[in-house]
Tab-separated table of C-alpha atoms and ligand atoms in Angstrom:
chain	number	residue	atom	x	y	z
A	647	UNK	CA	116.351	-35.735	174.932
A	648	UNK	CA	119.167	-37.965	173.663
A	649	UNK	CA	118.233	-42.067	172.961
A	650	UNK	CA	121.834	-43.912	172.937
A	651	UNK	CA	121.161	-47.882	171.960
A	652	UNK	CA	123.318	-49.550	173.497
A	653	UNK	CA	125.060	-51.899	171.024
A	654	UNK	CA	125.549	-54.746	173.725
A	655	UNK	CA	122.128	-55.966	173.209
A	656	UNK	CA	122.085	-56.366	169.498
A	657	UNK	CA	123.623	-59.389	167.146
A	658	UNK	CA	126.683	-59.631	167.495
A	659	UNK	CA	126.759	-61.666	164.032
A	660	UNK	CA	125.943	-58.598	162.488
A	661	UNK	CA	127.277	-56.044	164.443
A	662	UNK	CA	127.638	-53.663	161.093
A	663	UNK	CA	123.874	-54.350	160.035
A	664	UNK	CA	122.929	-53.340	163.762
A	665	UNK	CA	124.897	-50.012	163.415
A	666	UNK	CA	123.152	-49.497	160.343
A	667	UNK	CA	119.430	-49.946	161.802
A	668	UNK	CA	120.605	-47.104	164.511
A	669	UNK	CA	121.661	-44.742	162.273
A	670	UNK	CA	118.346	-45.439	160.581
A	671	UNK	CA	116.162	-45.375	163.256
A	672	UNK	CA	117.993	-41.865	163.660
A	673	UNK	CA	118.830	-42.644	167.263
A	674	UNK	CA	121.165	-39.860	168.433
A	675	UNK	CA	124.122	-41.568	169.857
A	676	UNK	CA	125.420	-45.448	169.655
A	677	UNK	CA	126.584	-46.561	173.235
A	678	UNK	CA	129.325	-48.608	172.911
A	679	UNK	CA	129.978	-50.554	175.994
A	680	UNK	CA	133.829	-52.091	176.830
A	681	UNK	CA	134.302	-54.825	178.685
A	682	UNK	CA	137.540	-56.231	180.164
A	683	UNK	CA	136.440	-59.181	182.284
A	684	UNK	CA	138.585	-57.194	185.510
A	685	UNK	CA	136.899	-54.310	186.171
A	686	UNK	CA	133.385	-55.881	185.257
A	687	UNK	CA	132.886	-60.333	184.945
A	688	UNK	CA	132.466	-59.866	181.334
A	689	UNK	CA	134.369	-59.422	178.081
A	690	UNK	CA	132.646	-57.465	175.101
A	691	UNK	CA	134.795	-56.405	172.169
A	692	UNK	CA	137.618	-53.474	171.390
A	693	UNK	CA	138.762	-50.512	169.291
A	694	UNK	CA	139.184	-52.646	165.897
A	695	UNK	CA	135.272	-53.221	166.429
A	696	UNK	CA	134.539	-49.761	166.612
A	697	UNK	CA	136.819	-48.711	163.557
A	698	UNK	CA	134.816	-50.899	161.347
A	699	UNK	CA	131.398	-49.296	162.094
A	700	UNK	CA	132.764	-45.625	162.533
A	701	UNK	CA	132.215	-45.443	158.757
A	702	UNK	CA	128.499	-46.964	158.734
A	703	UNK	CA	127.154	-43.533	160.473
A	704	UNK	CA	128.070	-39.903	161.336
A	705	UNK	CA	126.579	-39.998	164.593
A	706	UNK	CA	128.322	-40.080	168.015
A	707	UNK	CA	129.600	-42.757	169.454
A	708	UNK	CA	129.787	-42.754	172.971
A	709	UNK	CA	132.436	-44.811	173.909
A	710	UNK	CA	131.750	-46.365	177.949
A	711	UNK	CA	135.099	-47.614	179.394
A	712	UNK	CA	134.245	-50.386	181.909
A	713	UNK	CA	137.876	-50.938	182.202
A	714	UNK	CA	140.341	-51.353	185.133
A	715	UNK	CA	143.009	-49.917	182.782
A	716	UNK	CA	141.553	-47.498	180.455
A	717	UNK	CA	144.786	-45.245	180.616
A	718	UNK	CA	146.065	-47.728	177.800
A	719	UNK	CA	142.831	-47.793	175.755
A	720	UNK	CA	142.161	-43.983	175.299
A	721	UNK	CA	144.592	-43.065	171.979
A	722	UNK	CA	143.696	-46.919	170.285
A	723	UNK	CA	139.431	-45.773	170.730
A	724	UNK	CA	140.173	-42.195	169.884
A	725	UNK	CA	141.993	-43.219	166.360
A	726	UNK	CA	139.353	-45.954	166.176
A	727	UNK	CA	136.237	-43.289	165.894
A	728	UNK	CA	135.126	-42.436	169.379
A	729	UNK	CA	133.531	-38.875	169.832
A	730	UNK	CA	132.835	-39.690	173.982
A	731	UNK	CA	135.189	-41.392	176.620
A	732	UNK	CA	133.619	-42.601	179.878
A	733	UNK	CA	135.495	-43.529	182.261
A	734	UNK	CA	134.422	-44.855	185.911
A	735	UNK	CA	134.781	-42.292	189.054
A	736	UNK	CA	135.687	-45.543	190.742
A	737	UNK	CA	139.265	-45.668	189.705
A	738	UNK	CA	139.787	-42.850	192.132
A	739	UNK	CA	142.744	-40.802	192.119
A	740	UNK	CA	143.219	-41.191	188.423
A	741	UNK	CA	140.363	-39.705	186.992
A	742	UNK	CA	141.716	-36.296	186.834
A	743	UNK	CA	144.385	-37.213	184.550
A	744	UNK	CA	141.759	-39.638	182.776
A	745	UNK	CA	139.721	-36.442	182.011
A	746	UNK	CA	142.768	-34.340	180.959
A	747	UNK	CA	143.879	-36.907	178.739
A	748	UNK	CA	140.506	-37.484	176.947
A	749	UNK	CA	140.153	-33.709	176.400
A	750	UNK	CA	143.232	-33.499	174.862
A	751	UNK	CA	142.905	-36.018	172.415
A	752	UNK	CA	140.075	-33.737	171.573
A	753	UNK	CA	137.167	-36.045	172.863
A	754	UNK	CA	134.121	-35.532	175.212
A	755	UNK	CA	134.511	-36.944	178.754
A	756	UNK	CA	131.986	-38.760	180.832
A	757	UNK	CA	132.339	-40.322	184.011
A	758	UNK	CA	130.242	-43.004	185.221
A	759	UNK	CA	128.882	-43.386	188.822
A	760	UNK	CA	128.148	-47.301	189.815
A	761	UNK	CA	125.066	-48.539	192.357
A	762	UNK	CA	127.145	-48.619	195.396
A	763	UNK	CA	128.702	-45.368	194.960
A	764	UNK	CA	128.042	-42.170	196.752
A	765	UNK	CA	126.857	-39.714	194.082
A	766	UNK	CA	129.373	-37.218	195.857
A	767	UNK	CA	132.287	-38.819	194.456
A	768	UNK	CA	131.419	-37.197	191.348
A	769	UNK	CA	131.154	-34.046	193.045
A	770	UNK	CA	135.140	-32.567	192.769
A	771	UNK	CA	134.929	-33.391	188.888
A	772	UNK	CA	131.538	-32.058	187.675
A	773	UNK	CA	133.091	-28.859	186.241
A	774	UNK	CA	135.548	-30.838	184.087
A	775	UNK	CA	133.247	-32.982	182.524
A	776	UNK	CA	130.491	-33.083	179.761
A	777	UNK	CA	128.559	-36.044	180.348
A	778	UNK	CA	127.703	-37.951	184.628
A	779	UNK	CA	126.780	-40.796	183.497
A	780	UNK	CA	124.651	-42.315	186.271
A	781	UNK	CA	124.553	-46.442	186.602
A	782	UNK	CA	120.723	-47.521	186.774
A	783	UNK	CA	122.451	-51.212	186.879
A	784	UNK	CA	125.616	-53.087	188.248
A	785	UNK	CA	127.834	-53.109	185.453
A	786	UNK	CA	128.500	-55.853	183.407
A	787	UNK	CA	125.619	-57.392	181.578
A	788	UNK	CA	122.958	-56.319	179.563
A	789	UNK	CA	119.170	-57.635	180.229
A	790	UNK	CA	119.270	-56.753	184.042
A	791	UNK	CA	116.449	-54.996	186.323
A	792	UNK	CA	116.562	-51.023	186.885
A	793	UNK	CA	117.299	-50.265	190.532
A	794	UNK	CA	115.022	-47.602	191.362
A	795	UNK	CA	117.015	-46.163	194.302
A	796	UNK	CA	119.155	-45.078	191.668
A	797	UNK	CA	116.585	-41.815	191.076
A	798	UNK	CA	117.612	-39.797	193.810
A	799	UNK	CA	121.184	-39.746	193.003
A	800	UNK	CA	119.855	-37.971	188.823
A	801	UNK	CA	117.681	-35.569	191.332
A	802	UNK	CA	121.008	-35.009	193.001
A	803	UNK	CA	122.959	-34.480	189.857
A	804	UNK	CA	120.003	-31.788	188.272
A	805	UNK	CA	120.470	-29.546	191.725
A	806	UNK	CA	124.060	-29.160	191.561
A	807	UNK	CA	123.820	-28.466	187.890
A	808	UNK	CA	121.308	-25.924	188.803
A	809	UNK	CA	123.007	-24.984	191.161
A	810	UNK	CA	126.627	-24.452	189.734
A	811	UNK	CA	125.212	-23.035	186.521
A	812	UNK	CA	127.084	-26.133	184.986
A	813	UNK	CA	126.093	-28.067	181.530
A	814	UNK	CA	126.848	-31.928	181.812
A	815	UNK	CA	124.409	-33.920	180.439
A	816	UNK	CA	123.056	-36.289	183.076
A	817	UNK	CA	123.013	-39.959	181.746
A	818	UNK	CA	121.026	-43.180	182.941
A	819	UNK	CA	122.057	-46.849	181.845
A	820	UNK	CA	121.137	-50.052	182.181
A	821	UNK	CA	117.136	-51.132	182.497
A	822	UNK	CA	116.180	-48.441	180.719
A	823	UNK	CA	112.713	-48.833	178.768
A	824	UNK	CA	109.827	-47.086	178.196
A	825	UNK	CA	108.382	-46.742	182.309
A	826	UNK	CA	111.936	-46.387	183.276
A	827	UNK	CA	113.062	-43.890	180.968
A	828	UNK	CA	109.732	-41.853	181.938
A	829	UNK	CA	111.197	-42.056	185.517
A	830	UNK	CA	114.489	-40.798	184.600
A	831	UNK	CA	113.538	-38.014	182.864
A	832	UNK	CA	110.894	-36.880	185.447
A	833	UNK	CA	114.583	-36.866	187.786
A	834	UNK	CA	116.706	-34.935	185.515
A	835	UNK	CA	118.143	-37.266	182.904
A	836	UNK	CA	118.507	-36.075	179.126
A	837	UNK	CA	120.865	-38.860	177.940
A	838	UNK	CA	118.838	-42.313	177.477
A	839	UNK	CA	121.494	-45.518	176.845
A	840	UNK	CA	118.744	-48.293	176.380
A	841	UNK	CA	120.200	-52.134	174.818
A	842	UNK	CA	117.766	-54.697	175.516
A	843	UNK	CA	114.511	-52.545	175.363
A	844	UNK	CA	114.856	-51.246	172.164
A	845	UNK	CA	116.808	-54.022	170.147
A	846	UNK	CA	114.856	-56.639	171.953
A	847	UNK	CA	112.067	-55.348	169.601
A	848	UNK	CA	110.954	-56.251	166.167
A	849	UNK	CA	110.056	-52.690	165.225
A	850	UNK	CA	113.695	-50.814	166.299
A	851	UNK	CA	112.650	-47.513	164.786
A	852	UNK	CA	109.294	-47.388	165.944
A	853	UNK	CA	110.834	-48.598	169.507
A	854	UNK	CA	113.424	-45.637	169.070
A	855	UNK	CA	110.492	-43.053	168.081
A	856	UNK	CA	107.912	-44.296	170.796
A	857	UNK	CA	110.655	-43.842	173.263
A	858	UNK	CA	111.530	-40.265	172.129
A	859	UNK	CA	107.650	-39.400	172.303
A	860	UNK	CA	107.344	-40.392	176.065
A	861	UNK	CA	110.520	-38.360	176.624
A	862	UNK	CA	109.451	-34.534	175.035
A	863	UNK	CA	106.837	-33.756	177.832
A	864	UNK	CA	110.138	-33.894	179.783
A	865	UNK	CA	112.764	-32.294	177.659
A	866	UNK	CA	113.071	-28.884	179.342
A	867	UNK	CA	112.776	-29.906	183.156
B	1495	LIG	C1	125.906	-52.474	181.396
B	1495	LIG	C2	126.080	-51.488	180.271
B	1495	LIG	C3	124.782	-51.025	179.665
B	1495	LIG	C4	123.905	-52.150	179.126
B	1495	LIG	C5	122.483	-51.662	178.983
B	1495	LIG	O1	127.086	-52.621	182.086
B	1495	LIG	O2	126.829	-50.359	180.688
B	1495	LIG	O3	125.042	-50.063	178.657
B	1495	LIG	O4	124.390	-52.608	177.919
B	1495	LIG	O5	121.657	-52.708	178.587
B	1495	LIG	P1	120.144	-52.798	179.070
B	1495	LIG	O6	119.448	-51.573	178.511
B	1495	LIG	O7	119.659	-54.071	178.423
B	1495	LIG	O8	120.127	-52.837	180.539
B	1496	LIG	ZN1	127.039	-48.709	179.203
C-alpha cells in the first residue's frame, strides 16, 4: 500500500522543510499537484519548484499534470526530477502520444480519470499505462469532500486488471483520510495521495504510520 502526501496541502513558506518531513515520515511517494488556472480554476507552482526539492529525498515524485497543455511541460518536469507523469484521459485524442512521450523520456505514466467521467474512457489505454489514477474529488483545490460514488468506478478498475492480467496501480485522490482511505482500499486502490488529512496534523509521521496501519489488512485484495 503506497501513502503519496500530497504537497498542495502543506506550507507553502516552507515548501523544502515540508519535503523534508515526508521523506521523514518515510511516506512512499510525494504527489506533486500542477495547476494551470485553464484546465482546473487554480494556479499551484512549476518545474523550478520541483528541481529544488528533487535533492531533499530519493523518493518518487509523482508528478499530476492538471494541465490543458501538458505536451509543453513534460521534458521541463522530467529534467526537473519527476519519476511519474499524469496526465488527464480528458484531453482525449492526445493521450496516446502523451503516454508515448512520457515513456520515452524514460518516466512512469499515469492517467487520471475526473468525477464526471465514464471510467471506460480509460479503458483503450490501460495496457499502456502504470498508474489509473482515479479522481475521489473535482480537481482543483485541496480541503474538499470525498465523493463516494467514486468507489464503484476503483471496483471497476480491480476487475479489468483482474481480468486482463494487467499491473497498473489503481490510485485515489482528493478527500482521502483515514475512513476514506479504508473505503478505497476495501475497492481496489493501492496508491493513497492524501494533502489535507495528513499535513493538516500536528503529528505528520504518526498521521503517515496510522494511515499505513489501517491500510495492511487490505494490501493483497
Ligand atoms: C486536487 C488534487 C489533490 C489534492 C488532495 O485537484 O489533485 O491531489 O491536493 O488534497 P486533499 O487530500 O486535501 O483532498
Ligand atoms: Zn493530485
Amino acid at each position: 500500500m503506497i501513502i503519496a502526501p500530497s504537497l498542495l496541502a502543506a506550507n507553502f513558506g516552507r515548501l523544502a522543510a515540508e519535503t523534508v518531513r515526508v521523506d521523514n515520515a518515510r511516506a512512499d511517494w510525494l504527489h506533486l499537484d500542477i495547476m494551470d488556472g485553464h484546465f482546473v480554476p487554480n494556479l499551484s507552482f512549476g518545474p523550478e519548484v520541483v528541481r529544488v526539492l528533487r535533492p531533499l529525498t530519493r523518493i518518487p515524485f509523482d508528478v499530476h499534470l492538471m494541465c490543458s497543455r501538458p505536451e509543453v511541460l513534460l521534458i521541463p518536469f522530467a529534467e526537473a526530477g519527476a519519476s511519474h507523469i499524469i496526465v488527464h484521459v480528458e484531453l482525449a485524442d492526445r493521450v496516446t502520444p502523451l503516454i508515448w512521450k512520457i515513456k520515452s523520456l524514460g518516466l512512469k505514466v499515469g492517467l487520471a480519470v475526473n468525477p464526471p467521467t465514464a471510467i471506460a474512457a480509460a479503458q483503450p489505454f490501460l495496457d499502456q499505462i502504470d498508474q489509473l489514477l482515479i479522481m475521489t474529488v473535482n480537481p482543483g483545490f485541496g480541503g474538499q469532500p470525498f465523493i463516494s460514488e467514486m468507489v464503484p468506478k476503483i471496483q471497476q478498475a480491480r476487475a479489468w486488471r483482474q481480468e486482463k492480467n494487467l499491473r497498473y496501480h489503481i490510485e485515489v485522490d482528493g478527500g482521502i483520510n483515514f475512513k476514506t482511505a479504508v473505503e478505497c482500499a476495501r475497492a481496489g486502490a493501492g496508491v493513497f495521495v492524501s494533502g489535507s488529512a495528513l499535513f493538516g496534523r500536528r503529528q505528520f509521521t504518526r498521521a503517515v504510520r496510522t494511515m499505513r496501519d489501517l491500510l495492511q489488512p487490505f494490501k493483497n485484495l
